[in-house]
Amino acid sequence: MIKSLTVSGLAVIGDVELDLDAGLTALTGETGTGKTMLLHAISLLRGQKADVARLAPGASEMSIEAVFELPPAAASPQLWQALGDMDAAVDGNELIVRRVVKAEGRASASVGGRAVPTTLLAEITDRLIAVHGQHSARLLAKTETHRRLLDAYAGAEHAALLDQCASAHKEFLQLTGAVEKAQATSQNDLLLLESMQALVLAADDLRATRGEDQILREQAIAAHELLAQRESLLQALGLLAGEGDETSNAAMLLAQAERILGQAGEIAASARELVRNSATHAREAASELLQLVGGDEEHAVETERIEQRRAALASVVRRFNASTLDDFLDRADAARTYLSASGQAADPDELQRLRDEADAHSHSLAALVSESRHAAALRLSAAVNVELSALGFTFAGFTVNTQPAARTAHGADLVDFQLATRPTAAAVSLAAGASGGEMSRVSLALTVVLSASEHMPAMIFDEVDAGIGGHTAHAVASKLADLAERTQVIVVTHLPQVASIASAQWVVSANPGGSTVTRVSDSGRVVEICRMMGTDPLDPAAVEVAYSLLSRASAAHMGSQTLLDSPL
């Protein structure tokens, strides 16, 4: 679950700190007060692309930090494995996730104190937070979503079967392509084959790695810089202690000066001592320089090796008209793939036999997937209908329909979610359209059913109650509360029925200096419920209705809300 969420520098809401509880939390407030910005903060933690336009005016950066209470390792082994692989710091069972966006556009992310790319950030947080909104409901208008949800519900054995089906279909397509190439063999193909063989042979002889030319270039620059430094050191060494007559280096000149000053007697004793010290320093400096310029032979050999390797790489790149070494290696990889297929094409009859076997294998696996999907469709239909009944769709009929379709990597089924709003009505595909209220309830029912088979520590619902009201609103509220008994649920809502059943409520309010987010309880909740109903919180009748909603919710879920004393 999310234990706390700290936001700073975000447009509209500025700085906010939320200490969140388990169970159901409602986030309410007038339209335009900033609830969407809080959801944007969550989206940034889930790896969404950063947008500096979302910074608060004058802010140098915006930061979002969440403290998560992690589920047990047994419940989420893949999450704990990923955290272990990245050496993330976990304090007990608490994990800190942070995202920072600078005003100049730079962004960074960290998980457990470790800097991570946004792809890894998303991989981790996708196992910690699930967000469902009106967009999720709109996705139900696509049959591709229907297939994906059914496959997710079908379980681990079905997932393994899908992997086998995808691999078999891929092999079938590859062999089909190879057969077509074999049938179209021509003299041009033979010439191309020879050029591909030459390319692969050159790459094998070169044994280069991607980026090697750039690494060698940097090494060559460093070697030449070192050579220039060595020339300076050698020049200085020659001046200090070079071979020749007594006037050829500083050490000899200083020794000569010391002897001459010795002839001057005591009057030059101090100067003679200074010259002697200078001579000593000159010899010491020469000795140190001699050590620094040591290893001439090894340096020359290494420099020669670098230049020879660079020349070899450049020669091959020019020979094959490649733009860079990486371009040459990419062409060599493509040539290997081509030669692999061409090698099979050398025996068209054998290739056709392999293709037919792959076709039969792919077909049999697709049939097993269809059988598994059909069984899962019956279970999913029954489970969703139970939830829809609890959501006020007593006479609705939800059906997961599977029909034969062209074979793909996903099998050979068209999966279609269909809804009949009353017993006498024909079932209509959700892809053909449904009302906002119908789509919201189906989306929520599916979420409840699917969440039972996967452990998600926190679920966020963004106005999934759109288009509903009355008794249905009470049913949706009750279903969200039921869901919150097994996972943390945060819901952005405009429905007083949903807000009243929450165990905690936060209100986003607009102010001249920016919006504020405040936790309300007791009388504060009564006032907010009145506002949500569109009534005056000073009206005793309105207050009594708000109190009644809160008390009704409390009575239905005693574990999540303490009964209020009537304010009247």
Coordinates of C-alpha atoms in Angstrom, one line a residue:
M1 CA 0.0 0.0 0.0
I2 CA 1.0 3.7 -0.3
K3 CA 1.8 4.9 3.2
S4 CA 2.6 8.4 2.3
L5 CA 2.7 10.7 -0.8
T6 CA 4.8 13.9 -0.8
V7 CA 4.5 16.3 -3.7
S8 CA 6.3 19.6 -4.2
G9 CA 6.5 22.1 -7.0
L10 CA 3.5 20.7 -8.9
A11 CA 1.2 23.1 -10.7
V12 CA -2.1 24.1 -9.0
I13 CA -1.5 22.1 -5.8
G14 CA 2.1 23.2 -5.0
D15 CA 3.3 21.3 -2.0
V16 CA 1.2 18.4 -0.5
E17 CA 1.9 15.6 2.0
L18 CA -0.6 12.8 2.4
D19 CA -0.4 10.1 5.0
L20 CA -2.6 7.4 3.7
D21 CA -4.4 4.5 5.4
A22 CA -5.3 1.0 4.3
G23 CA -8.9 0.4 3.2
L24 CA -10.9 2.9 1.1
T25 CA -9.8 6.5 0.7
A26 CA -11.9 9.1 -1.1
L27 CA -10.4 12.1 -2.8
T28 CA -13.1 14.8 -3.4
G29 CA -13.4 18.4 -4.4
E30 CA -14.9 20.7 -7.0
T31 CA -13.9 20.2 -10.6
G32 CA -10.7 22.1 -11.4
T33 CA -9.3 22.2 -7.9
G34 CA -6.4 19.9 -8.7
K35 CA -7.4 16.3 -8.2
T36 CA -6.1 15.5 -11.6
M37 CA -2.7 16.9 -10.7
L38 CA -2.5 14.5 -7.8
L39 CA -3.2 11.7 -10.3
H40 CA -0.5 13.2 -12.5
A41 CA 1.9 12.9 -9.6
I42 CA 1.1 9.2 -9.3
S43 CA 1.5 8.8 -13.1
L44 CA 5.0 10.3 -12.9
L45 CA 5.9 7.6 -10.3
R46 CA 4.6 5.0 -12.8
G47 CA 7.1 6.2 -15.4
Q48 CA 4.9 8.6 -17.4
K49 CA 6.9 11.1 -19.5
A50 CA 7.7 14.3 -17.5
D51 CA 6.2 17.6 -18.6
V52 CA 7.9 20.8 -17.3
A53 CA 4.6 22.6 -18.1
R54 CA 3.2 20.9 -14.9
L55 CA 5.7 22.8 -12.7
A56 CA 4.3 25.3 -10.3
P57 CA 5.1 29.0 -11.3
G58 CA 8.6 29.9 -10.1
A59 CA 9.5 26.4 -9.0
S60 CA 13.0 25.1 -10.0
E61 CA 11.8 21.5 -9.8
M62 CA 8.9 19.3 -8.9
S63 CA 9.4 16.1 -6.9
I64 CA 7.1 13.3 -6.0
E65 CA 8.0 10.8 -3.3
A66 CA 5.9 7.8 -2.1
V67 CA 6.6 5.4 0.7
F68 CA 5.2 2.0 -0.1
E69 CA 4.5 -0.8 2.4
L70 CA 5.5 -3.9 0.4
P71 CA 3.5 -7.1 0.3
P72 CA 5.1 -10.3 1.6
A73 CA 7.7 -11.9 -0.7
A74 CA 5.5 -14.9 -1.1
A75 CA 2.6 -12.8 -2.5
S76 CA 4.8 -10.8 -4.9
P77 CA 8.0 -12.9 -5.6
Q78 CA 8.7 -11.1 -8.9
L79 CA 8.6 -7.7 -7.2
W80 CA 11.0 -8.7 -4.5
Q81 CA 13.3 -10.4 -7.1
A82 CA 13.4 -7.2 -9.1
L83 CA 14.2 -5.1 -6.0
G84 CA 16.9 -7.6 -5.1
D85 CA 18.4 -7.5 -8.6
M86 CA 18.8 -3.7 -8.5
D87 CA 20.1 -3.7 -4.9
A88 CA 17.3 -1.4 -3.7
A89 CA 17.2 -0.4 -0.1
V90 CA 14.2 -1.8 1.7
D91 CA 13.7 -0.7 5.3
G92 CA 11.8 -3.5 6.9
N93 CA 8.9 -3.7 4.4
E94 CA 9.0 0.0 3.3
L95 CA 10.3 1.2 0.0
I96 CA 10.8 4.8 -1.1
V97 CA 10.2 5.7 -4.7
R98 CA 11.1 9.2 -6.0
R99 CA 10.8 11.2 -9.2
V100 CA 12.3 14.6 -9.8
V101 CA 11.7 16.9 -12.8
K102 CA 13.9 20.0 -13.2
A103 CA 12.6 23.2 -14.7
E104 CA 15.2 22.8 -17.6
G105 CA 13.6 19.5 -18.5
R106 CA 16.0 17.0 -16.9
A107 CA 14.3 14.2 -14.9
S108 CA 15.5 11.5 -12.6
A109 CA 14.0 8.6 -10.7
S110 CA 15.1 6.4 -7.8
V111 CA 13.8 3.3 -6.2
G112 CA 15.1 2.4 -2.7
G113 CA 17.8 5.0 -3.0
R114 CA 19.0 3.6 -6.4
A115 CA 18.9 5.7 -9.5
V116 CA 16.9 3.9 -12.2
P117 CA 15.7 4.6 -15.7
T118 CA 12.0 5.3 -16.2
T119 CA 11.5 1.8 -17.8
L120 CA 12.7 0.1 -14.6
L121 CA 10.7 2.6 -12.5
A122 CA 7.6 1.6 -14.4
E123 CA 8.4 -2.1 -14.0
I124 CA 8.5 -1.7 -10.2
T125 CA 5.6 0.6 -9.7
D126 CA 3.3 -1.4 -12.1
R127 CA 3.6 -4.1 -9.4
L128 CA 2.6 -1.7 -6.7
I129 CA -0.1 0.5 -8.2
A130 CA -3.0 -0.1 -10.6
V131 CA -4.8 2.9 -12.0
H132 CA -8.4 2.5 -13.4
G133 CA -10.2 5.4 -14.9
Q134 CA -12.6 6.4 -17.6
H135 CA -9.9 5.6 -20.1
S136 CA -9.9 2.0 -18.8
A137 CA -13.6 1.9 -19.5
R138 CA -13.1 3.2 -23.0
L139 CA -10.6 0.5 -23.6
L140 CA -13.5 -2.0 -23.2
A141 CA -14.7 -0.7 -26.6
K142 CA -11.8 -2.7 -28.2
T143 CA -12.0 -6.4 -28.7
E144 CA -8.2 -6.6 -28.3
T145 CA -8.7 -5.5 -24.7
H146 CA -11.3 -8.3 -24.3
R147 CA -8.8 -10.9 -25.4
R148 CA -6.1 -9.5 -23.2
L149 CA -8.3 -9.5 -20.1
L150 CA -9.7 -13.0 -20.7
D151 CA -6.1 -14.3 -21.0
A152 CA -5.1 -12.5 -17.8
Y153 CA -8.0 -14.1 -16.0
A154 CA -7.4 -17.6 -17.4
G155 CA -4.4 -18.3 -15.1
A156 CA -0.7 -19.3 -15.2
E157 CA -1.2 -22.6 -17.2
H158 CA -3.0 -20.7 -19.9
A159 CA -0.2 -18.1 -19.9
A160 CA 2.4 -20.8 -20.5
L161 CA 0.2 -22.3 -23.3
L162 CA 0.1 -18.8 -24.9
D163 CA 3.9 -18.6 -24.8
Q164 CA 4.1 -21.9 -26.6
C165 CA 1.5 -20.9 -29.1
A166 CA 3.3 -17.6 -29.9
S167 CA 6.7 -19.4 -30.4
A168 CA 5.1 -22.1 -32.7
H169 CA 3.4 -19.4 -34.8
K170 CA 6.6 -17.4 -35.1
E171 CA 8.5 -20.6 -36.3
F172 CA 5.7 -21.2 -38.8
L173 CA 5.9 -17.7 -40.2
Q174 CA 9.7 -17.9 -40.5
L175 CA 9.5 -21.2 -42.3
T176 CA 6.8 -19.9 -44.6
G177 CA 9.0 -16.9 -45.5
A178 CA 11.9 -19.2 -46.1
V179 CA 9.8 -21.4 -48.5
E180 CA 8.8 -18.3 -50.4
K181 CA 12.4 -17.2 -50.7
A182 CA 13.4 -20.7 -51.9
Q183 CA 10.7 -20.6 -54.6
A184 CA 11.9 -17.2 -55.9
T185 CA 15.6 -18.1 -56.1
S186 CA 17.4 -16.4 -59.0
Q187 CA 20.9 -15.5 -60.2
N188 CA 20.5 -12.2 -58.4
D189 CA 19.8 -14.2 -55.2
L190 CA 23.1 -16.1 -55.8
L191 CA 25.0 -12.9 -56.2
L192 CA 23.5 -11.5 -53.1
L193 CA 24.3 -14.7 -51.3
E194 CA 28.0 -14.3 -52.2
S195 CA 28.0 -10.7 -51.0
M196 CA 26.4 -11.7 -47.7
Q197 CA 29.0 -14.5 -47.2
A198 CA 31.8 -12.0 -47.8
L199 CA 30.3 -9.6 -45.3
V200 CA 29.9 -12.3 -42.6
L201 CA 33.4 -13.6 -43.2
A202 CA 34.9 -10.1 -42.9
A203 CA 33.0 -9.6 -39.6
D204 CA 34.1 -12.9 -38.2
D205 CA 37.8 -12.1 -39.1
L206 CA 37.5 -8.6 -37.6
R207 CA 35.9 -9.8 -34.4
A208 CA 34.8 -6.2 -33.6
T209 CA 32.3 -5.0 -31.0
R210 CA 29.8 -2.2 -31.3
G211 CA 31.3 1.1 -30.2
E212 CA 34.9 -0.3 -30.4
D213 CA 36.0 2.4 -32.9
Q214 CA 34.9 5.2 -30.5
I215 CA 36.7 3.6 -27.6
L216 CA 39.9 3.2 -29.7
R217 CA 39.6 6.8 -30.8
E218 CA 39.4 8.0 -27.2
Q219 CA 42.4 5.8 -26.4
A220 CA 44.4 7.2 -29.3
I221 CA 43.7 10.7 -28.2
A222 CA 44.8 9.9 -24.7
A223 CA 48.0 8.1 -26.1
H224 CA 49.0 11.2 -28.2
E225 CA 48.3 13.5 -25.2
L226 CA 50.6 11.3 -23.1
L227 CA 53.2 11.4 -25.9
A228 CA 53.2 15.2 -25.8
Q229 CA 53.5 15.2 -22.1
R230 CA 56.4 12.8 -22.3
E231 CA 58.2 15.1 -24.8
S232 CA 57.9 18.0 -22.4
L233 CA 59.2 15.8 -19.5
L234 CA 62.2 14.6 -21.7
Q235 CA 63.0 18.2 -22.6
A236 CA 62.9 19.3 -19.0
L237 CA 65.1 16.2 -18.0
G238 CA 67.6 17.2 -20.7
L239 CA 67.9 20.7 -19.2
L240 CA 68.3 19.4 -15.7
A241 CA 70.6 16.4 -16.3
G242 CA 71.4 15.9 -20.0
E243 CA 74.6 14.4 -21.2
G244 CA 77.4 16.7 -22.6
D245 CA 79.9 19.3 -21.3
E246 CA 79.7 21.2 -18.0
T247 CA 77.5 23.9 -19.6
S248 CA 74.9 21.4 -21.0
N249 CA 72.6 21.0 -18.0
A250 CA 71.5 22.7 -14.8
A251 CA 73.0 20.1 -12.5
M252 CA 76.5 20.6 -14.0
L253 CA 76.2 24.4 -14.0
L254 CA 75.2 24.4 -10.3
A255 CA 78.0 22.1 -9.4
Q256 CA 80.4 24.3 -11.2
A257 CA 79.0 27.4 -9.5
E258 CA 79.4 25.7 -6.1
R259 CA 83.1 25.0 -6.8
I260 CA 83.8 28.6 -7.8
L261 CA 82.0 29.9 -4.7
G262 CA 84.1 27.6 -2.6
Q263 CA 87.2 29.5 -3.8
A264 CA 85.6 32.8 -2.5
G265 CA 85.9 31.6 1.1
E266 CA 83.5 32.4 4.0
I267 CA 82.2 35.5 2.4
A268 CA 80.2 33.3 -0.1
A269 CA 79.4 30.5 2.3
S270 CA 75.6 31.3 2.4
A271 CA 75.4 31.6 -1.3
R272 CA 77.4 28.4 -1.8
E273 CA 74.9 26.5 0.5
L274 CA 72.0 27.8 -1.5
V275 CA 73.6 26.7 -4.7
R276 CA 74.4 23.2 -3.2
N277 CA 70.7 22.9 -2.2
S278 CA 69.6 23.9 -5.7
A279 CA 71.9 21.3 -7.2
T280 CA 70.4 18.7 -4.9
H281 CA 66.9 19.7 -5.9
A282 CA 67.9 19.6 -9.5
R283 CA 69.2 16.0 -9.2
E284 CA 66.0 15.0 -7.3
A285 CA 63.8 16.6 -9.9
A286 CA 65.8 14.8 -12.7
S287 CA 65.4 11.5 -10.8
E288 CA 61.7 12.0 -10.5
L289 CA 61.4 12.9 -14.2
L290 CA 63.4 9.9 -15.2
Q291 CA 60.8 7.7 -13.4
L292 CA 57.9 9.5 -15.1
V293 CA 59.3 9.0 -18.6
G294 CA 60.0 5.3 -17.9
G295 CA 58.3 2.6 -19.9
D296 CA 58.9 4.2 -23.3
E297 CA 58.8 0.8 -25.1
E298 CA 55.6 -0.4 -23.5
H299 CA 53.8 2.9 -24.4
A300 CA 55.1 2.8 -27.9
V301 CA 53.9 -0.8 -28.4
E302 CA 50.4 0.0 -27.0
T303 CA 50.1 3.1 -29.1
E304 CA 51.1 1.1 -32.2
R305 CA 48.5 -1.6 -31.4
I306 CA 45.7 1.0 -31.0
E307 CA 46.6 2.7 -34.4
Q308 CA 46.8 -0.6 -36.2
R309 CA 43.4 -1.7 -34.8
R310 CA 41.9 1.6 -35.8
A311 CA 43.3 1.2 -39.3
A312 CA 41.9 -2.3 -39.6
L313 CA 38.4 -1.3 -38.5
A314 CA 38.4 1.8 -40.8
S315 CA 39.6 -0.4 -43.8
V316 CA 36.7 -2.8 -43.4
V317 CA 34.1 -0.1 -42.9
R318 CA 35.3 1.6 -46.2
R319 CA 35.5 -1.7 -48.0
F320 CA 31.8 -2.4 -47.4
N321 CA 30.7 1.2 -47.8
A322 CA 29.4 1.3 -44.3
S323 CA 28.8 4.7 -42.6
T324 CA 30.2 3.5 -39.2
L325 CA 31.5 0.4 -37.5
D326 CA 28.1 -0.2 -35.9
D327 CA 26.5 0.1 -39.3
F328 CA 28.9 -2.6 -40.7
L329 CA 28.1 -4.9 -37.8
D330 CA 24.3 -4.4 -38.2
R331 CA 24.7 -5.4 -41.9
A332 CA 26.7 -8.4 -40.9
D333 CA 24.0 -9.5 -38.4
A334 CA 21.4 -9.1 -41.2
A335 CA 23.6 -11.1 -43.5
R336 CA 23.8 -13.9 -41.0
T337 CA 20.0 -14.0 -40.8
Y338 CA 19.7 -14.1 -44.5
L339 CA 22.3 -16.8 -44.9
S340 CA 20.5 -18.9 -42.2
A341 CA 17.3 -18.8 -44.2
S342 CA 19.2 -19.3 -47.5
G343 CA 20.9 -22.4 -46.0
Q344 CA 17.4 -23.9 -45.4
A345 CA 16.3 -22.9 -48.8
A346 CA 19.1 -25.0 -50.3
D347 CA 16.7 -28.0 -50.0
P348 CA 13.2 -26.7 -50.9
D349 CA 11.5 -30.1 -50.3
E350 CA 12.9 -30.4 -46.8
L351 CA 12.0 -26.8 -46.1
Q352 CA 8.4 -27.4 -47.2
R353 CA 8.2 -30.5 -45.0
L354 CA 9.5 -28.5 -42.0
R355 CA 7.0 -25.7 -42.8
D356 CA 4.1 -28.2 -42.9
E357 CA 5.1 -29.7 -39.5
A358 CA 5.3 -26.2 -38.0
D359 CA 1.9 -25.4 -39.4
A360 CA 0.4 -28.5 -37.8
H361 CA 2.1 -27.8 -34.5
S362 CA 1.0 -24.2 -34.4
H363 CA -2.6 -25.2 -35.3
S364 CA -2.8 -27.8 -32.5
L365 CA -1.5 -25.3 -29.9
A366 CA -4.0 -22.7 -31.1
A367 CA -6.7 -25.3 -30.6
L368 CA -5.6 -25.9 -27.1
V369 CA -5.6 -22.1 -26.4
S370 CA -9.1 -21.9 -27.8
E371 CA -10.3 -24.7 -25.5
S372 CA -8.6 -23.0 -22.5
R373 CA -10.2 -19.7 -23.5
H374 CA -13.6 -21.2 -23.8
A375 CA -13.4 -22.7 -20.3
A376 CA -12.1 -19.4 -18.9
A377 CA -14.8 -17.4 -20.7
L378 CA -17.5 -19.4 -18.9
R379 CA -15.9 -18.8 -15.5
L380 CA -15.3 -15.1 -16.2
S381 CA -18.9 -14.6 -17.4
A382 CA -20.3 -16.1 -14.3
A383 CA -18.0 -14.1 -12.0
V384 CA -18.7 -10.8 -13.7
N385 CA -22.5 -11.4 -13.6
V386 CA -22.3 -11.9 -9.8
E387 CA -20.5 -8.6 -9.5
L388 CA -22.9 -6.8 -11.9
S389 CA -25.8 -8.0 -9.8
A390 CA -24.3 -6.5 -6.7
L391 CA -23.8 -3.3 -8.7
G392 CA -27.5 -2.9 -9.5
F393 CA -27.4 -4.8 -12.8
T394 CA -29.7 -7.5 -11.5
F395 CA -31.2 -8.4 -14.9
A396 CA -28.1 -7.8 -16.9
G397 CA -26.3 -10.6 -18.7
F398 CA -22.6 -10.4 -19.3
T399 CA -21.2 -12.9 -21.8
V400 CA -17.6 -13.6 -22.9
N401 CA -18.1 -14.8 -26.5
T402 CA -15.3 -16.6 -28.3
Q403 CA -15.5 -17.3 -32.1
P404 CA -13.0 -18.8 -34.5
A405 CA -10.7 -16.3 -36.2
A406 CA -7.6 -16.2 -38.3
R407 CA -4.6 -17.7 -36.5
T408 CA -2.1 -15.2 -35.0
A409 CA 0.6 -15.4 -32.3
H410 CA -2.3 -15.1 -29.8
G411 CA -4.2 -18.1 -31.1
A412 CA -7.2 -18.4 -33.4
D413 CA -10.1 -16.7 -31.4
L414 CA -12.0 -13.5 -31.6
V415 CA -12.9 -12.6 -28.0
D416 CA -15.9 -10.4 -27.6
F417 CA -17.4 -9.0 -24.3
Q418 CA -21.2 -8.7 -24.7
L419 CA -23.8 -7.2 -22.5
A420 CA -27.6 -7.7 -22.4
T421 CA -29.1 -5.0 -20.2
R422 CA -32.3 -7.0 -19.6
P423 CA -33.5 -10.6 -20.0
T424 CA -35.4 -10.0 -23.2
A425 CA -32.7 -7.9 -24.9
A426 CA -30.1 -9.3 -27.2
A427 CA -26.5 -9.3 -26.1
V428 CA -24.6 -6.5 -27.7
S429 CA -20.8 -6.2 -28.0
L430 CA -19.2 -3.6 -25.7
A431 CA -17.1 -2.7 -28.8
A432 CA -20.4 -1.6 -30.5
G433 CA -21.1 0.9 -27.7
A434 CA -22.7 1.1 -24.3
S435 CA -23.7 3.9 -22.0
G436 CA -21.2 5.6 -19.7
G437 CA -22.9 4.1 -16.7
E438 CA -23.0 0.6 -18.1
M439 CA -19.4 0.7 -19.2
S440 CA -18.4 2.0 -15.8
R441 CA -20.1 -0.8 -13.9
V442 CA -18.8 -3.5 -16.3
S443 CA -15.3 -2.0 -15.9
L444 CA -15.5 -2.1 -12.1
A445 CA -17.0 -5.6 -12.1
L446 CA -14.1 -6.8 -14.2
T447 CA -11.6 -5.0 -12.0
V448 CA -13.0 -6.7 -8.9
V449 CA -12.9 -10.2 -10.5
L450 CA -9.5 -9.8 -12.0
S451 CA -8.0 -8.4 -8.8
A452 CA -9.0 -11.5 -6.9
S453 CA -6.4 -13.5 -9.0
E454 CA -3.5 -11.1 -8.7
H455 CA -2.2 -9.3 -5.6
M456 CA -2.0 -5.5 -6.3
P457 CA -1.0 -3.5 -3.1
A458 CA -2.8 -0.3 -4.2
M459 CA -5.6 0.5 -6.7
I460 CA -6.6 4.0 -7.8
F461 CA -9.9 4.7 -9.4
D462 CA -10.4 7.9 -11.2
E463 CA -14.1 8.8 -11.5
V464 CA -15.0 5.2 -12.5
D465 CA -18.4 6.1 -11.1
A466 CA -19.1 8.5 -14.0
G467 CA -22.6 8.3 -15.4
I468 CA -24.2 6.6 -12.4
G469 CA -26.3 7.7 -9.4
G470 CA -29.1 6.8 -7.0
H471 CA -29.2 3.2 -5.8
T472 CA -26.5 2.2 -8.3
A473 CA -24.2 4.7 -6.7
H474 CA -24.7 3.0 -3.3
A475 CA -24.0 -0.4 -5.0
V476 CA -20.8 0.9 -6.6
A477 CA -19.7 2.4 -3.2
S478 CA -20.3 -0.9 -1.5
K479 CA -18.3 -2.8 -4.1
L480 CA -15.4 -0.4 -3.7
A481 CA -15.5 -0.9 0.0
D482 CA -15.5 -4.7 -0.4
L483 CA -12.5 -4.4 -2.7
A484 CA -10.8 -2.3 -0.1
E485 CA -11.0 -5.1 2.4
R486 CA -8.2 -6.9 0.5
T487 CA -6.2 -4.1 -1.0
Q488 CA -5.8 -0.3 -0.6
V489 CA -8.2 1.6 -2.7
I490 CA -8.0 5.3 -3.5
V491 CA -10.9 6.7 -5.4
V492 CA -11.4 10.1 -7.0
T493 CA -15.2 10.7 -6.9
H494 CA -18.0 13.2 -7.2
L495 CA -20.5 10.8 -5.7
P496 CA -21.5 11.4 -2.0
Q497 CA -22.5 7.7 -1.8
V498 CA -18.9 6.7 -2.6
A499 CA -17.2 9.4 -0.5
S500 CA -19.4 8.6 2.6
I501 CA -18.4 4.9 2.6
A502 CA -14.7 5.6 2.6
S503 CA -12.7 5.0 5.7
A504 CA -10.8 8.3 5.0
Q505 CA -11.6 11.3 3.0
W506 CA -9.3 14.1 1.6
V507 CA -10.7 17.3 0.1
V508 CA -9.0 19.3 -2.6
S509 CA -9.9 23.0 -2.3
A510 CA -9.0 25.9 -4.5
N511 CA -7.4 28.9 -2.9
P512 CA -5.9 32.2 -4.4
G513 CA -2.4 30.9 -3.7
G514 CA -3.1 27.4 -5.0
S515 CA -5.1 24.4 -4.1
T516 CA -4.8 22.6 -0.7
V517 CA -5.5 19.0 0.2
T518 CA -7.0 18.4 3.6
R519 CA -8.1 15.3 5.5
V520 CA -11.6 15.8 6.9
S521 CA -13.5 13.9 9.5
D522 CA -16.7 14.1 11.6
S523 CA -18.3 17.5 10.9
G524 CA -15.8 18.3 8.1
R525 CA -17.0 15.2 6.2
V526 CA -20.6 16.2 6.8
V527 CA -19.9 19.6 5.2
E528 CA -18.1 18.1 2.2
I529 CA -20.9 15.5 1.7
C530 CA -23.4 18.4 1.7
R531 CA -21.3 20.2 -1.0
M532 CA -21.2 17.0 -3.1
M533 CA -25.0 16.8 -2.9
G534 CA -25.3 20.4 -4.0
T535 CA -26.9 21.5 -0.7
D536 CA -26.2 24.1 1.9
P537 CA -24.1 22.7 4.9
L538 CA -26.0 25.2 7.1
D539 CA -29.3 23.6 6.1
P540 CA -30.3 21.2 8.9
A541 CA -32.2 18.9 6.5
A542 CA -29.1 18.7 4.2
V543 CA -26.9 18.0 7.2
E544 CA -29.2 15.2 8.3
V545 CA -29.1 13.6 4.9
A546 CA -25.3 13.8 4.9
Y547 CA -25.1 12.3 8.3
S548 CA -27.5 9.6 7.2
L549 CA -25.2 8.7 4.3
L550 CA -22.2 8.5 6.6
S551 CA -24.0 6.5 9.2
R552 CA -25.4 4.1 6.6
A553 CA -21.9 3.5 5.3
S554 CA -20.6 3.0 8.8
A555 CA -23.3 0.5 9.6
A556 CA -22.6 -1.5 6.4
H557 CA -18.8 -1.5 7.0
M558 CA -18.3 -1.2 10.7
G559 CA -14.6 -2.0 10.4
S560 CA -13.9 1.0 8.2
Q561 CA -15.8 3.9 9.8
T562 CA -16.9 4.9 13.3
L563 CA -20.6 5.8 13.7
L564 CA -21.0 9.6 13.9
D565 CA -23.1 11.3 16.6
S566 CA -25.9 13.2 15.0
P567 CA -25.1 16.9 14.8
L568 CA -28.8 17.7 15.2

